[in-house]
CSV table of C-alpha atoms in Angstrom, one decimal:
chain,number,residue,atom,x,y,z
A,803,MET,CA,4.0,21.9,-8.1
A,804,ALA,CA,1.1,23.6,-6.3
A,805,GLY,CA,0.1,21.8,-3.2
A,806,SER,CA,3.5,20.1,-2.7
A,807,SER,CA,3.9,21.9,0.6
A,808,PHE,CA,0.6,20.7,1.9
A,809,PHE,CA,1.8,17.0,1.6
A,810,GLN,CA,5.3,17.9,3.1
A,811,LYS,CA,3.9,19.4,6.4
A,812,ARG,CA,4.6,17.1,9.2
A,813,GLY,CA,1.0,17.0,10.6
A,814,ASN,CA,-0.4,16.5,7.2
A,815,LEU,CA,2.1,13.7,6.5
A,816,VAL,CA,1.4,11.9,9.8
A,817,PHE,CA,-2.5,12.2,9.3
A,818,LEU,CA,-2.6,11.1,5.6
A,819,ALA,CA,-0.1,8.3,6.1
A,820,LEU,CA,-2.2,7.0,9.0
A,821,LEU,CA,-5.4,7.5,7.0
A,822,CYS,CA,-3.9,5.2,4.2
A,823,THR,CA,-2.8,2.6,6.6
A,824,PHE,CA,-6.2,2.6,8.3
A,825,LEU,CA,-7.9,2.1,5.0
A,826,TRP,CA,-5.6,-0.6,3.9
A,827,GLY,CA,-6.2,-2.2,7.4
A,828,CYS,CA,-10.0,-2.0,6.7
A,829,CYS,CA,-9.3,-4.0,3.6
A,830,PHE,CA,-8.4,-7.2,5.6
A,831,PRO,CA,-11.8,-7.6,7.2
A,832,LEU,CA,-13.5,-6.4,4.0
A,833,ILE,CA,-11.7,-9.1,1.8
A,834,LYS,CA,-12.7,-11.8,4.5
A,835,LEU,CA,-16.2,-10.6,4.2
A,836,ASN,CA,-16.1,-10.7,0.4
A,837,TYR,CA,-14.9,-14.3,0.5
A,838,GLU,CA,-17.9,-15.1,2.8
A,839,TYR,CA,-20.5,-13.2,1.0
A,840,PHE,CA,-19.3,-14.5,-2.5
A,841,MET,CA,-18.8,-18.1,-1.2
A,842,ILE,CA,-15.1,-18.3,-2.2
A,843,ALA,CA,-13.3,-21.2,-0.6
A,844,SER,CA,-9.9,-20.6,1.0
A,845,SER,CA,-8.3,-23.0,-1.5
A,846,ASP,CA,-9.8,-21.3,-4.7
A,847,ILE,CA,-7.0,-19.1,-5.8
A,848,GLY,CA,-8.5,-18.5,-9.2
A,849,SER,CA,-11.6,-16.8,-7.6
A,850,LYS,CA,-9.5,-14.9,-5.2
A,851,ILE,CA,-7.4,-13.5,-8.1
A,852,LEU,CA,-10.6,-12.7,-10.0
A,853,LEU,CA,-12.1,-10.9,-7.1
A,854,ALA,CA,-8.8,-8.9,-6.6
A,855,GLY,CA,-9.1,-8.1,-10.3
A,856,LEU,CA,-12.6,-6.7,-9.8
A,857,ARG,CA,-11.6,-4.8,-6.8
A,858,PHE,CA,-8.8,-2.9,-8.7
A,859,LEU,CA,-11.0,-2.6,-11.9
A,860,LEU,CA,-13.7,-0.8,-9.8
A,861,SER,CA,-11.1,1.2,-8.1
A,862,GLY,CA,-9.4,2.4,-11.2
A,863,LEU,CA,-12.7,3.5,-12.6
A,864,ILE,CA,-13.5,5.4,-9.4
A,865,VAL,CA,-10.2,7.2,-9.5
A,866,LEU,CA,-10.4,8.2,-13.3
A,867,SER,CA,-14.1,9.4,-12.8
A,868,VAL,CA,-12.8,11.8,-10.3
A,869,VAL,CA,-9.8,12.8,-12.7
A,870,LEU,CA,-12.3,13.4,-15.5
A,871,LEU,CA,-14.7,15.5,-13.4
A,872,ARG,CA,-11.7,17.5,-12.0
A,873,ALA,CA,-10.3,18.1,-15.5
A,874,LYS,CA,-13.8,18.9,-17.1
A,875,HIS,CA,-13.4,19.0,-20.8
A,876,GLN,CA,-9.5,18.7,-20.8
A,877,LYS,CA,-7.8,15.9,-22.6
A,878,PRO,CA,-6.0,13.3,-20.3
A,879,PRO,CA,-2.2,14.0,-20.3
A,880,PHE,CA,-1.1,10.9,-22.4
A,881,SER,CA,2.5,10.6,-23.6
A,882,ILE,CA,5.1,7.8,-24.1
A,883,LYS,CA,6.5,8.6,-20.6
A,884,THR,CA,3.0,8.5,-19.0
A,885,ILE,CA,2.3,5.1,-20.7
A,886,ARG,CA,5.6,3.8,-19.5
A,887,SER,CA,4.9,4.9,-15.9
A,888,ILE,CA,1.5,3.3,-16.0
A,889,LEU,CA,2.9,0.0,-17.3
A,890,ILE,CA,5.6,-0.2,-14.8
A,891,LEU,CA,3.4,0.7,-11.8
A,892,CYS,CA,0.8,-1.6,-13.1
A,893,ILE,CA,3.0,-4.6,-13.5
A,894,PHE,CA,4.9,-4.2,-10.0
A,895,GLN,CA,2.3,-2.5,-7.8
A,896,THR,CA,-0.8,-4.4,-8.8
A,897,VAL,CA,-0.3,-7.5,-11.0
A,898,LEU,CA,2.8,-9.1,-9.5
A,899,HIS,CA,2.2,-7.7,-6.0
A,900,TYR,CA,-1.3,-9.2,-5.6
A,901,GLY,CA,-0.6,-12.3,-7.8
A,902,PHE,CA,2.2,-13.4,-5.6
A,903,THR,CA,0.3,-12.3,-2.5
A,904,TYR,CA,-2.9,-14.3,-3.1
A,905,ILE,CA,-0.9,-17.4,-4.1
A,906,GLY,CA,1.7,-17.1,-1.3
A,907,LEU,CA,-0.8,-16.6,1.5
A,908,ALA,CA,-2.6,-19.7,0.3
A,909,ASN,CA,0.5,-21.8,1.0
A,910,THR,CA,1.8,-20.4,4.2
A,911,THR,CA,0.5,-19.4,7.6
A,912,GLY,CA,-1.1,-16.0,8.2
A,913,ALA,CA,1.6,-15.1,10.8
A,914,LYS,CA,4.5,-15.9,8.4
A,915,GLY,CA,2.8,-14.1,5.6
A,916,ALA,CA,2.4,-10.9,7.6
A,917,VAL,CA,6.0,-10.7,8.8
A,918,LEU,CA,7.4,-11.5,5.3
A,919,LYS,CA,5.0,-9.1,3.5
A,920,GLU,CA,6.0,-6.2,5.7
A,921,LEU,CA,9.7,-6.7,4.9
A,922,SER,CA,8.8,-4.4,1.8
A,923,THR,CA,9.2,-1.4,4.2
A,924,PHE,CA,12.6,-2.5,5.1
A,925,ILE,CA,13.7,-3.1,1.4
A,926,ILE,CA,12.4,0.5,0.5
A,927,ILE,CA,14.2,2.2,3.2
A,928,LEU,CA,17.4,0.1,2.6
A,929,ALA,CA,17.4,0.7,-1.0
A,930,ALA,CA,16.1,4.3,-1.3
A,931,PRO,CA,19.5,5.9,-0.9
A,932,VAL,CA,20.7,4.0,-4.0
A,933,PHE,CA,18.3,5.9,-6.1
A,934,TYR,CA,17.7,9.2,-4.4
A,935,ARG,CA,20.0,11.7,-2.9
A,936,ASP,CA,17.6,12.9,-0.4
A,937,SER,CA,17.3,9.5,1.2
A,938,HIS,CA,19.7,7.9,3.6
A,939,PHE,CA,20.1,4.8,5.7
A,940,GLY,CA,21.5,5.1,9.1
A,941,LYS,CA,21.0,4.0,12.6
A,942,LYS,CA,17.8,5.9,13.0
A,943,GLU,CA,16.4,4.2,9.9
A,944,LEU,CA,17.7,0.7,11.1
A,945,LEU,CA,16.2,1.1,14.6
A,946,GLY,CA,12.9,2.3,13.6
A,947,CYS,CA,12.5,-0.6,11.0
A,948,GLY,CA,13.6,-2.9,13.7
A,949,PHE,CA,11.0,-1.7,16.2
A,950,GLY,CA,8.3,-1.9,13.5
A,951,LEU,CA,9.1,-5.3,12.3
A,952,LEU,CA,9.3,-6.5,16.0
A,953,GLY,CA,5.9,-5.0,16.5
A,954,ILE,CA,4.5,-7.4,13.6
A,955,ALA,CA,6.4,-10.3,15.1
A,956,VAL,CA,4.9,-9.7,18.5
A,957,MET,CA,1.3,-9.5,16.9
A,958,ASN,CA,1.8,-13.0,15.7
A,959,ILE,CA,3.1,-14.5,18.9
A,960,GLY,CA,1.3,-17.9,19.4
A,961,SER,CA,0.7,-18.3,15.7
A,962,ASP,CA,2.3,-21.0,13.6
A,963,MET,CA,5.7,-19.2,12.9
A,964,ASN,CA,7.8,-22.5,12.0
A,965,VAL,CA,11.1,-22.0,10.1
A,966,SER,CA,10.1,-23.9,7.0
A,967,PHE,CA,10.3,-22.2,3.6
A,968,GLY,CA,8.6,-23.0,0.4
A,969,LEU,CA,8.8,-21.3,-3.0
A,970,LEU,CA,4.9,-21.2,-3.5
A,971,GLY,CA,4.4,-20.1,0.0
A,972,GLU,CA,7.0,-18.0,1.8
A,973,GLY,CA,8.9,-17.4,-1.4
A,974,PHE,CA,5.8,-15.9,-3.1
A,975,VAL,CA,4.9,-13.7,-0.4
A,976,LEU,CA,8.7,-12.5,-0.3
A,977,LEU,CA,8.4,-11.8,-4.0
A,978,ALA,CA,5.2,-9.8,-3.4
A,979,ALA,CA,7.1,-7.7,-0.9
A,980,VAL,CA,9.9,-7.2,-3.4
A,981,SER,CA,7.4,-6.2,-6.1
A,982,VAL,CA,5.5,-3.5,-4.1
A,983,ALA,CA,8.8,-2.2,-2.8
A,984,THR,CA,10.1,-1.8,-6.4
A,985,ALA,CA,6.9,0.1,-7.4
A,986,TYR,CA,7.4,2.5,-4.6
A,987,LEU,CA,11.1,3.0,-5.2
A,988,PHE,CA,10.4,3.8,-8.9
A,989,SER,CA,7.3,6.0,-8.0
A,990,LYS,CA,9.2,9.0,-7.2
A,991,LEU,CA,11.2,9.1,-10.4
A,992,LEU,CA,8.1,8.0,-12.5
A,993,LEU,CA,5.7,10.6,-11.0
A,994,ARG,CA,8.3,13.6,-11.0
A,995,ASP,CA,6.4,15.3,-13.8
A,996,GLU,CA,3.1,13.3,-13.8
A,997,ASP,CA,-0.2,13.5,-12.2
A,998,PRO,CA,-0.2,10.7,-9.5
A,999,VAL,CA,-4.0,10.7,-9.3
A,1000,PHE,CA,-4.2,10.0,-13.1
A,1001,ILE,CA,-1.5,7.4,-13.1
A,1002,THR,CA,-2.8,5.6,-10.2
A,1003,GLY,CA,-6.2,5.3,-11.7
A,1004,CYS,CA,-4.9,4.1,-15.0
A,1005,GLN,CA,-2.5,1.6,-13.5
A,1006,GLN,CA,-5.3,0.2,-11.3
A,1007,LEU,CA,-7.7,-0.2,-14.2
A,1008,LEU,CA,-5.1,-1.9,-16.3
A,1009,GLY,CA,-4.0,-4.1,-13.4
A,1010,GLY,CA,-7.6,-4.9,-12.4
A,1011,ILE,CA,-8.4,-6.0,-16.1
A,1012,ILE,CA,-5.1,-8.3,-16.2
A,1013,LEU,CA,-5.8,-9.8,-12.7
A,1014,THR,CA,-9.5,-10.4,-13.7
A,1015,LEU,CA,-8.4,-12.3,-17.0
A,1016,ILE,CA,-5.8,-14.3,-15.0
A,1017,GLY,CA,-8.5,-15.3,-12.4
A,1018,TRP,CA,-11.0,-16.2,-15.0
A,1019,THR,CA,-8.5,-18.3,-17.1
A,1020,GLY,CA,-7.6,-20.0,-13.7
A,1021,ASN,CA,-11.1,-21.2,-13.4
A,1022,GLY,CA,-12.1,-18.4,-11.0
A,1023,ALA,CA,-15.8,-17.6,-10.7
A,1024,ILE,CA,-18.1,-15.4,-8.7
A,1025,SER,CA,-21.2,-17.5,-8.4
A,1026,ALA,CA,-23.0,-16.2,-5.3
A,1027,VAL,CA,-23.8,-12.5,-6.0
A,1028,SER,CA,-25.7,-10.7,-3.2
A,1029,LEU,CA,-26.2,-7.1,-2.1
A,1030,LYS,CA,-23.9,-7.5,0.8
A,1031,GLY,CA,-21.2,-8.9,-1.4
A,1032,VAL,CA,-21.4,-6.2,-3.9
A,1033,THR,CA,-21.4,-3.5,-1.1
A,1034,ALA,CA,-18.5,-5.0,0.5
A,1035,LEU,CA,-16.6,-5.0,-2.8
A,1036,LEU,CA,-17.5,-1.4,-3.5
A,1037,LEU,CA,-16.3,-0.4,-0.1
A,1038,LEU,CA,-13.0,-2.3,-0.6
A,1039,SER,CA,-12.5,-0.5,-4.0
A,1040,ILE,CA,-13.1,2.9,-2.6
A,1041,ALA,CA,-10.8,2.2,0.2
A,1042,SER,CA,-8.1,1.1,-2.2
A,1043,SER,CA,-8.7,4.0,-4.5
A,1044,VAL,CA,-8.3,6.6,-1.8
A,1045,ALA,CA,-5.3,5.0,0.0
A,1046,TYR,CA,-3.2,4.5,-3.2
A,1047,VAL,CA,-3.9,7.9,-4.6
A,1048,VAL,CA,-3.0,9.6,-1.2
A,1049,TRP,CA,0.1,7.3,-0.7
A,1050,MET,CA,1.4,8.0,-4.1
A,1051,LEU,CA,1.0,11.8,-3.4
A,1052,LEU,CA,2.9,11.4,-0.2
A,1053,LEU,CA,5.8,9.4,-1.9
A,1054,LYS,CA,6.0,12.1,-4.6
A,1055,PHE,CA,6.8,15.0,-2.2
A,1056,ASN,CA,8.4,13.3,0.8
A,1057,GLU,CA,11.5,11.1,1.5
A,1058,LEU,CA,10.6,7.7,1.0
A,1059,SER,CA,11.9,6.2,4.5
A,1060,LYS,CA,9.5,8.8,6.3
A,1061,VAL,CA,6.5,7.7,4.4
A,1062,SER,CA,7.2,3.9,4.0
A,1063,ILE,CA,7.7,3.3,7.7
A,1064,PHE,CA,3.9,4.1,8.3
A,1065,GLY,CA,3.2,0.9,6.1
A,1066,LEU,CA,3.9,-1.2,9.2
A,1067,GLY,CA,0.6,0.1,10.7
A,1068,THR,CA,-1.4,-1.7,8.1
A,1069,PRO,CA,-1.5,-5.2,9.7
A,1070,ILE,CA,-2.0,-3.4,13.2
A,1071,PHE,CA,-5.0,-1.5,11.9
A,1072,GLY,CA,-6.0,-4.7,10.0
A,1073,THR,CA,-6.2,-6.6,13.3
A,1074,LEU,CA,-8.1,-3.6,15.1
A,1075,THR,CA,-10.7,-3.3,12.3
A,1076,SER,CA,-11.1,-7.0,11.9
A,1077,GLY,CA,-12.1,-6.9,15.7
A,1078,LEU,CA,-14.6,-4.1,14.9
A,1079,PHE,CA,-16.2,-5.8,11.8
A,1080,LEU,CA,-15.7,-9.4,12.5
A,1081,ARG,CA,-16.1,-9.3,16.4
A,1082,GLU,CA,-12.7,-10.8,16.9
A,1083,ASN,CA,-11.1,-10.4,20.4
A,1084,ILE,CA,-8.3,-7.8,19.8
A,1085,PHE,CA,-7.8,-6.0,23.0
A,1086,ILE,CA,-5.1,-8.4,24.3
A,1087,PRO,CA,-1.7,-7.4,25.6
A,1088,LYS,CA,0.3,-8.6,22.6
A,1089,ASN,CA,-1.8,-6.4,20.2
A,1090,MET,CA,-1.4,-3.3,22.4
A,1091,LEU,CA,2.5,-4.0,22.5
A,1092,ALA,CA,2.6,-4.5,18.9
A,1093,LEU,CA,0.9,-1.1,18.2
A,1094,LEU,CA,3.3,0.6,20.6
A,1095,LEU,CA,6.3,-0.9,19.0
A,1096,VAL,CA,5.1,0.1,15.5
A,1097,CYS,CA,4.4,3.7,16.7
A,1098,LEU,CA,7.8,3.9,18.3
A,1099,GLY,CA,9.4,2.8,15.0
A,1100,ILE,CA,7.4,5.6,13.1
A,1101,VAL,CA,8.4,8.3,15.6
A,1102,ILE,CA,12.0,7.3,15.4
A,1103,ILE,CA,12.3,7.6,11.6
A,1104,ASN,CA,10.3,10.8,11.5
A,1105,TYR,CA,12.1,12.4,14.1
A,1106,HIS,CA,13.9,15.4,12.8
A,1107,GLU,CA,14.8,19.1,13.6
A,1108,LYS,CA,11.9,21.6,13.6
A,1109,ASN,CA,13.1,23.4,10.5
A,1110,SER,CA,13.7,20.4,8.2
A,1111,TYR,CA,10.3,20.6,6.6
A,1112,ARG,CA,10.6,24.2,6.1
A,1113,SER,CA,13.9,23.7,4.4
A,1114,ILE,CA,12.5,21.1,2.2
A,1115,SER,CA,9.6,23.5,1.2
A,1116,ARG,CA,11.9,26.2,0.4
A,1117,MET,CA,14.2,23.9,-1.7
A,1118,SER,CA,11.1,22.8,-3.7
A,1119,ASP,CA,10.0,26.5,-4.2
A,1120,ARG,CA,13.4,27.1,-5.7
A,1121,VAL,CA,13.2,24.1,-8.1
């Protein structure tokens, strides 16, 4: 596929993956600002899910608008296979992922939720060799995941990290991690002959509609509408659309472990951007150590011989 070598180049992979995690990190303070501007209480799960639905509905519309502009007068590439890919990714990547996340985080501490949610990276790297021949799990991957997860744990030192475990709290956050890991594990297979941009836009739009209906039937409501709230929601949707499209393109053309490990940077960027937007104190030793550990994990997993990317590009050219 044209452009595949662009996403396989080491520098491009690193830059684009970090861009995705930065944008997802920006979503943390933007979500908090959305709750504040729309006056949504921390215990109002219905309104939170409704807001998530509106976020992805707008995100899907943004992506599909770009697809239509790019394709001009061409007909969208619909087929049974395309519809199946959209439904699978919609269910796991958007509906189950964010449904479990919002309910789970409402019933556990933020620190425990952050650590459990990032187990999705470990699940992907561990399970990828079962589905794909170009993926493997060895000492390098284990060490990289270990440093990354240690970084997330260090960032939450001093928070409420008790050992209790509840189904609606920790259990649902863990199910959210499994859901998004499942989506990414299937993505390479589902997107092999598909347009990742079109699929991402469709699944976000459909997922947004489903989440909106779930939130609405769960007594969710957006009562306080303001320019600040609408602007924050629009920025949140744009960040989601760009991040998910680029991430799916990276997953399509690269080994899962080399891309997925960058996901551990999301809560780090979330902390840093929260400090910027919400004026929180972030420049403390534990945050800097956490950032160093996550970066070390990323470097370990992505370390390879100089010619590895060239060999991958030559293989893709022959296929």
